[in-house]
XYZ file of C-alpha atoms in Angstrom:
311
model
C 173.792 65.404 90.692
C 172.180 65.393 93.970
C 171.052 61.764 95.242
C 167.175 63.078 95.736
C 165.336 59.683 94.307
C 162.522 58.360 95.878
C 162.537 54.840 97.523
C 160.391 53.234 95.553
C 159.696 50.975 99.082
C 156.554 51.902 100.833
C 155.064 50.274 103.872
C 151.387 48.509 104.349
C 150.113 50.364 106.949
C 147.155 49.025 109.305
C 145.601 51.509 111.425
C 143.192 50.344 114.323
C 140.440 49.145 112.960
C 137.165 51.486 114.386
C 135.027 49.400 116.266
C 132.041 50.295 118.281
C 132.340 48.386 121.489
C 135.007 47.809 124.864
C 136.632 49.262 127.834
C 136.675 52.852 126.739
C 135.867 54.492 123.774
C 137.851 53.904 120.727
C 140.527 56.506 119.872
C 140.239 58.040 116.385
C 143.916 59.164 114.338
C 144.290 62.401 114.265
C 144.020 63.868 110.868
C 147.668 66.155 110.873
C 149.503 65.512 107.899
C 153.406 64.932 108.111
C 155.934 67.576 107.465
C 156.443 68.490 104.155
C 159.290 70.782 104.044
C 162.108 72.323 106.093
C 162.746 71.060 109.884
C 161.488 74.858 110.885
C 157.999 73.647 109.526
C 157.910 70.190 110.628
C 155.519 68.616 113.154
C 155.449 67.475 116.275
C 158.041 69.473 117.512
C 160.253 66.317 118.240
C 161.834 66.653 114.693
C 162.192 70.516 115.407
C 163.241 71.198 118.781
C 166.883 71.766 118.422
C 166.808 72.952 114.640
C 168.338 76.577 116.017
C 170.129 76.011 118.413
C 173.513 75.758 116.123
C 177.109 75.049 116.601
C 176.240 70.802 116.930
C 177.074 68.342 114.639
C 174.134 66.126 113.603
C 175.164 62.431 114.368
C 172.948 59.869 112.187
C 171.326 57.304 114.096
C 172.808 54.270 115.429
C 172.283 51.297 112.509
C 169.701 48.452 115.094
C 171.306 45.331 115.898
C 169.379 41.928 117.526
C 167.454 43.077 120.248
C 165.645 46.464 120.241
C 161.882 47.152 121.134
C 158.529 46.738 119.641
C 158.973 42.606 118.480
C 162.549 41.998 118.868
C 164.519 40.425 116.874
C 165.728 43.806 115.456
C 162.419 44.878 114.524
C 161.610 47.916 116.387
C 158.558 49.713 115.941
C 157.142 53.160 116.578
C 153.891 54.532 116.986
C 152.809 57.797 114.993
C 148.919 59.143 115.065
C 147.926 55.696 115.894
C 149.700 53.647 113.594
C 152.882 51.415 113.400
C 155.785 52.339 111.316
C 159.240 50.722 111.142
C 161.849 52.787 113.163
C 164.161 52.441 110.846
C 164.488 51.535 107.457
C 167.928 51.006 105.698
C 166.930 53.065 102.337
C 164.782 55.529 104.215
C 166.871 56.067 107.571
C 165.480 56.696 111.403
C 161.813 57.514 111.933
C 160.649 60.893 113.795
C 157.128 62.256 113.666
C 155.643 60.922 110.717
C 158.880 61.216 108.666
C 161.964 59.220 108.106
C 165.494 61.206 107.834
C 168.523 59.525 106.069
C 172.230 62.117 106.215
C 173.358 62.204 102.531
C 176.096 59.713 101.362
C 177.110 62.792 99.376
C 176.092 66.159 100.059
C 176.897 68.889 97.827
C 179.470 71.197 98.418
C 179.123 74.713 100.750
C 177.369 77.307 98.907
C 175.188 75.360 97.183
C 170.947 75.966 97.705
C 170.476 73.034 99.449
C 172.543 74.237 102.456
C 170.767 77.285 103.013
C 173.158 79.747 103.884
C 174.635 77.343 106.796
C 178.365 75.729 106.916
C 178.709 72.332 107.319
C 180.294 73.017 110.829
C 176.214 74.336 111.839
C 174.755 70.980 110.808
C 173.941 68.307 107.797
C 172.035 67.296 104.763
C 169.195 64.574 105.284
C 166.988 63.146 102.839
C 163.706 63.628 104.048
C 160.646 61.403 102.934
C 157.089 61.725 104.770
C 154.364 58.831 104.755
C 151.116 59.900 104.243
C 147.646 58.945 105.949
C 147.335 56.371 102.997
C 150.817 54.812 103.758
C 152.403 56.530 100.525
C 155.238 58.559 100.553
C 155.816 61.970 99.210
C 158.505 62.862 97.552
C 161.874 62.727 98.965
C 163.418 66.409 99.915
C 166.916 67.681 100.837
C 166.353 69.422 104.349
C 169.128 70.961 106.653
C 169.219 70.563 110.355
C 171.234 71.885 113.013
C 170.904 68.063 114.667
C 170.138 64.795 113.785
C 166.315 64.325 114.524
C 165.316 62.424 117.374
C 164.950 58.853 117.667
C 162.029 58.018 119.014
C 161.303 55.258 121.675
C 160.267 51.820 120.333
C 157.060 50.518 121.107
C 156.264 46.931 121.860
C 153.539 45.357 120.451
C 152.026 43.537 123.345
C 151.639 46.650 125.059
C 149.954 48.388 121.955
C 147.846 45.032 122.202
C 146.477 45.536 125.683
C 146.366 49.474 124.473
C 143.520 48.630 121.566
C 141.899 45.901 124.308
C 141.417 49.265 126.701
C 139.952 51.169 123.258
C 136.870 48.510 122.826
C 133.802 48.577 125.121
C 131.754 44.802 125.623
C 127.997 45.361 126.616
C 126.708 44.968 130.001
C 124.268 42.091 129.862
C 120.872 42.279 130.417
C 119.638 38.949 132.282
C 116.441 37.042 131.054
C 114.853 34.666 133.386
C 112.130 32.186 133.145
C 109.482 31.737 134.551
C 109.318 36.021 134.691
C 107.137 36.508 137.449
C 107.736 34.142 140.143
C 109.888 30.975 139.864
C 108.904 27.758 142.073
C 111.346 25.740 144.403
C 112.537 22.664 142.796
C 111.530 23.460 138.900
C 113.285 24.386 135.912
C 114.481 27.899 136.023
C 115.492 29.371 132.544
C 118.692 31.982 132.417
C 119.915 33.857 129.736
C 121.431 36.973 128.786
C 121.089 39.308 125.738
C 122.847 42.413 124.434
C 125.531 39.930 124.010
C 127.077 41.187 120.614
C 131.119 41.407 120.433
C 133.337 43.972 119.702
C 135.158 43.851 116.119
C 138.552 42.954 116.366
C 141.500 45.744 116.462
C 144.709 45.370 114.703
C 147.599 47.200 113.367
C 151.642 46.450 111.662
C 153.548 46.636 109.271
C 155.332 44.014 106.947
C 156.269 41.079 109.347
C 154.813 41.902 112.427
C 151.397 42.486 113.818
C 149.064 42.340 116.765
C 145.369 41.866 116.739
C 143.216 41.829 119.334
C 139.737 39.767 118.912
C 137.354 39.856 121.614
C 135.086 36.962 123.151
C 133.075 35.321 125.286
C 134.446 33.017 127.657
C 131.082 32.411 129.805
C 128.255 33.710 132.133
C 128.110 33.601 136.164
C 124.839 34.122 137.717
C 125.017 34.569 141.622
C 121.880 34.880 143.314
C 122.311 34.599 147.074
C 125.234 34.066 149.676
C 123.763 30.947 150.454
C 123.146 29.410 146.689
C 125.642 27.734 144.648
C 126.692 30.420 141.410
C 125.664 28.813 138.433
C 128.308 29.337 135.782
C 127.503 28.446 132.083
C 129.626 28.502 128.923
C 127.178 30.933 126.651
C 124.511 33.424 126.325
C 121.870 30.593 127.718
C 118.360 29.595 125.414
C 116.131 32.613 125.682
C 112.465 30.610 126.798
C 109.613 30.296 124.682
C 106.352 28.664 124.923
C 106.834 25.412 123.069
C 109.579 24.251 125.802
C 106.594 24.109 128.345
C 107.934 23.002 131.772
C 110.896 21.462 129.650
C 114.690 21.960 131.727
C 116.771 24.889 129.360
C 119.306 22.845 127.757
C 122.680 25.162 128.262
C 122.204 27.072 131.230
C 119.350 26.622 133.950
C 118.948 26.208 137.660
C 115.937 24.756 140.289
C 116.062 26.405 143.631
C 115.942 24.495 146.710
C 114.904 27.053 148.910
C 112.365 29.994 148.462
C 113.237 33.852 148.762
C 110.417 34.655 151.338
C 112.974 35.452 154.293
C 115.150 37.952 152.224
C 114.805 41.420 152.174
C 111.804 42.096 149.887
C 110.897 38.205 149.361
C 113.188 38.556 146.580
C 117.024 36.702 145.776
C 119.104 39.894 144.619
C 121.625 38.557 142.258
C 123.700 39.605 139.967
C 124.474 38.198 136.148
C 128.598 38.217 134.899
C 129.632 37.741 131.222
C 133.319 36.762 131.481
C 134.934 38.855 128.538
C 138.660 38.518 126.910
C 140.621 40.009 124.674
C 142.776 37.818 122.898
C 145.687 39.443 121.643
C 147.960 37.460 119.073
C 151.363 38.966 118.561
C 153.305 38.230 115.166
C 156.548 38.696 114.114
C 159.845 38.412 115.665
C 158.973 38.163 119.296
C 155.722 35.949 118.873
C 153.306 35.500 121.612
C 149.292 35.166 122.369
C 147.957 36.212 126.015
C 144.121 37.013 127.242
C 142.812 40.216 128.582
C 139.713 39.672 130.945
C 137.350 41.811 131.343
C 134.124 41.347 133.474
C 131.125 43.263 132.806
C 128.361 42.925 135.231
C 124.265 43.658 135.881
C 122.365 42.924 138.502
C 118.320 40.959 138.598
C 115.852 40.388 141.034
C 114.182 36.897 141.263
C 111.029 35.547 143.495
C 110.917 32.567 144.205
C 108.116 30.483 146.404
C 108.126 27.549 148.062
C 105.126 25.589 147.676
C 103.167 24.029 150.539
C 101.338 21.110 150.346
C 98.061 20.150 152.226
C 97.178 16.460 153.322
């Protein structure tokens, strides 16, 4: 009897989460479905591309030994419509294009269906099993190929960590100052900024190794003039309302020492920075946690007078 049982193994995948905000815009899988029959109607054509040429014979995959891309530590992972699969998996064999190939242990003899027509001379017998967008599998087939299917390149998962950073998008911020009008030299001065939401955190694995990404905010820089000290402040600032009078904000405020009547307009031209990182944590094999920044940036216009006094 042929050896056609399914693994009863299947993997957890995680595809990136969607999320709504960050550098670009967030990449959606594609919605192709993995091959499900012969290597003449597989997809991509990396499982395909040699299936005619003839006259080779397939050589399986090497077995991975310590080392080896994608978490080390003999884990190496691949990347397939944006999501992480195992490249190879001692029941199911190598990985390639959304399906994993495995030669038989014993093939039947020449002649029989499952060759289709070919010698064994033109090629082998590979037990073929496809994951689908769920992470189940479909049912294992018997496929002939002309030559082994490619193995495809590890990826490592620090890089597919700073990949998902460059999918989010953080908000500009949009500076709030108090008073609104016209600010006075030497009183409080109230700065904060809004719009300030974060992105959701990205992730994606399988069993024993992972990366997320979660983003946050480290702080807020507000420059307002080449000749100012840049006040830097650890949050979002206290938004001003009425009942704080001519109180000092308590997390992030500022009293001018000179006025803005000599620059260009009578106004300080300054721009607001909310110091954003991704931090990416790495699990697995080859642990590690590092810190994307990104800086988004608007710019404000403040007046500020200087008050004269009469004797």
């Amino acid at each position: 009897m042929l050896n056609t049982r399914k693994p009863a193994r299947r993997f957890a995948i995680l595809a990136p989460l969607s999320a709504g905000l960050l550098f670009s815009s967030a990449v959606s899988a594609t919605a192709d479905e993995p091959p499900d029959a012969g290597a003449k109607q597989c997809a991509p054509n990396i499982i395909c591309q040699d299936a005619n040429t003839g006259g080779k014979k397939p050589v399986p995959g090497p077995t991975p030994t310590g080392g080896g891309g994608g978490g080390g530590g003999g884990v190496e992972l691949c990347m397939y419509h944006d999501k992480v699969y195992a490249c190879h998996d001692p029941e199911l064999g190598w990985f390639s294009g959304g399906c994993y190939f495995r030669p038989m242990d014993n093939p039947p003899a020449e002649g029989a269906e499952e060759w289709q027509g070919h010698k064994a001379s033109e090629g082998a017998l590979y037990t073929k099993v496809c994951l689908q967008d769920d992470g189940t599998q479909d049912g294992a087939k018997i496929v002939f190929l002309n030559q082994a299917p490619a193995k495809p390149a590890p990826i490592d998962l620090a890089d597919e960590g700073r990949r998902l950073a460059d999918q989010m998008v953080f908000p500009d911020p949009v500076a709030g100052v108090a008073p609104k009008g016209t600010a006075v030299v030497h009183t409080p001065v109230w700065l904060w900024v809004e719009g300030m939401t974060a992105p959701a955190p990205k992730s994606l694995g399988v069993p024993g190794a992972s990366v997320t990404v979660t983003p946050k905010l480290r702080g807020v820089t507000w420059d307002f003039d080449k000749d100012l000290t840049p006040v830097n402040c650890a949050g979002v600032g206290t938004p001003y309302e009425e009942k704080y009078r001519d109180g000092k904000s308590p997390d992030c405020g500022y009293e001018f020492a000179i006025g803005s009547g000599k620059r260009k307009s009578g106004v300080f031209d300054g721009t607001v920075t909310a110091h954003w990182v991704g931090e990416v944590v790495v699990t697995g094999p080859n642990a590690k946690t590092f810190d994307i920044e990104m800086g988004r940036a608007a710019t404000f216009s403040l007046r500020v007078a200087e008050v004269q006094v009469l004797n």
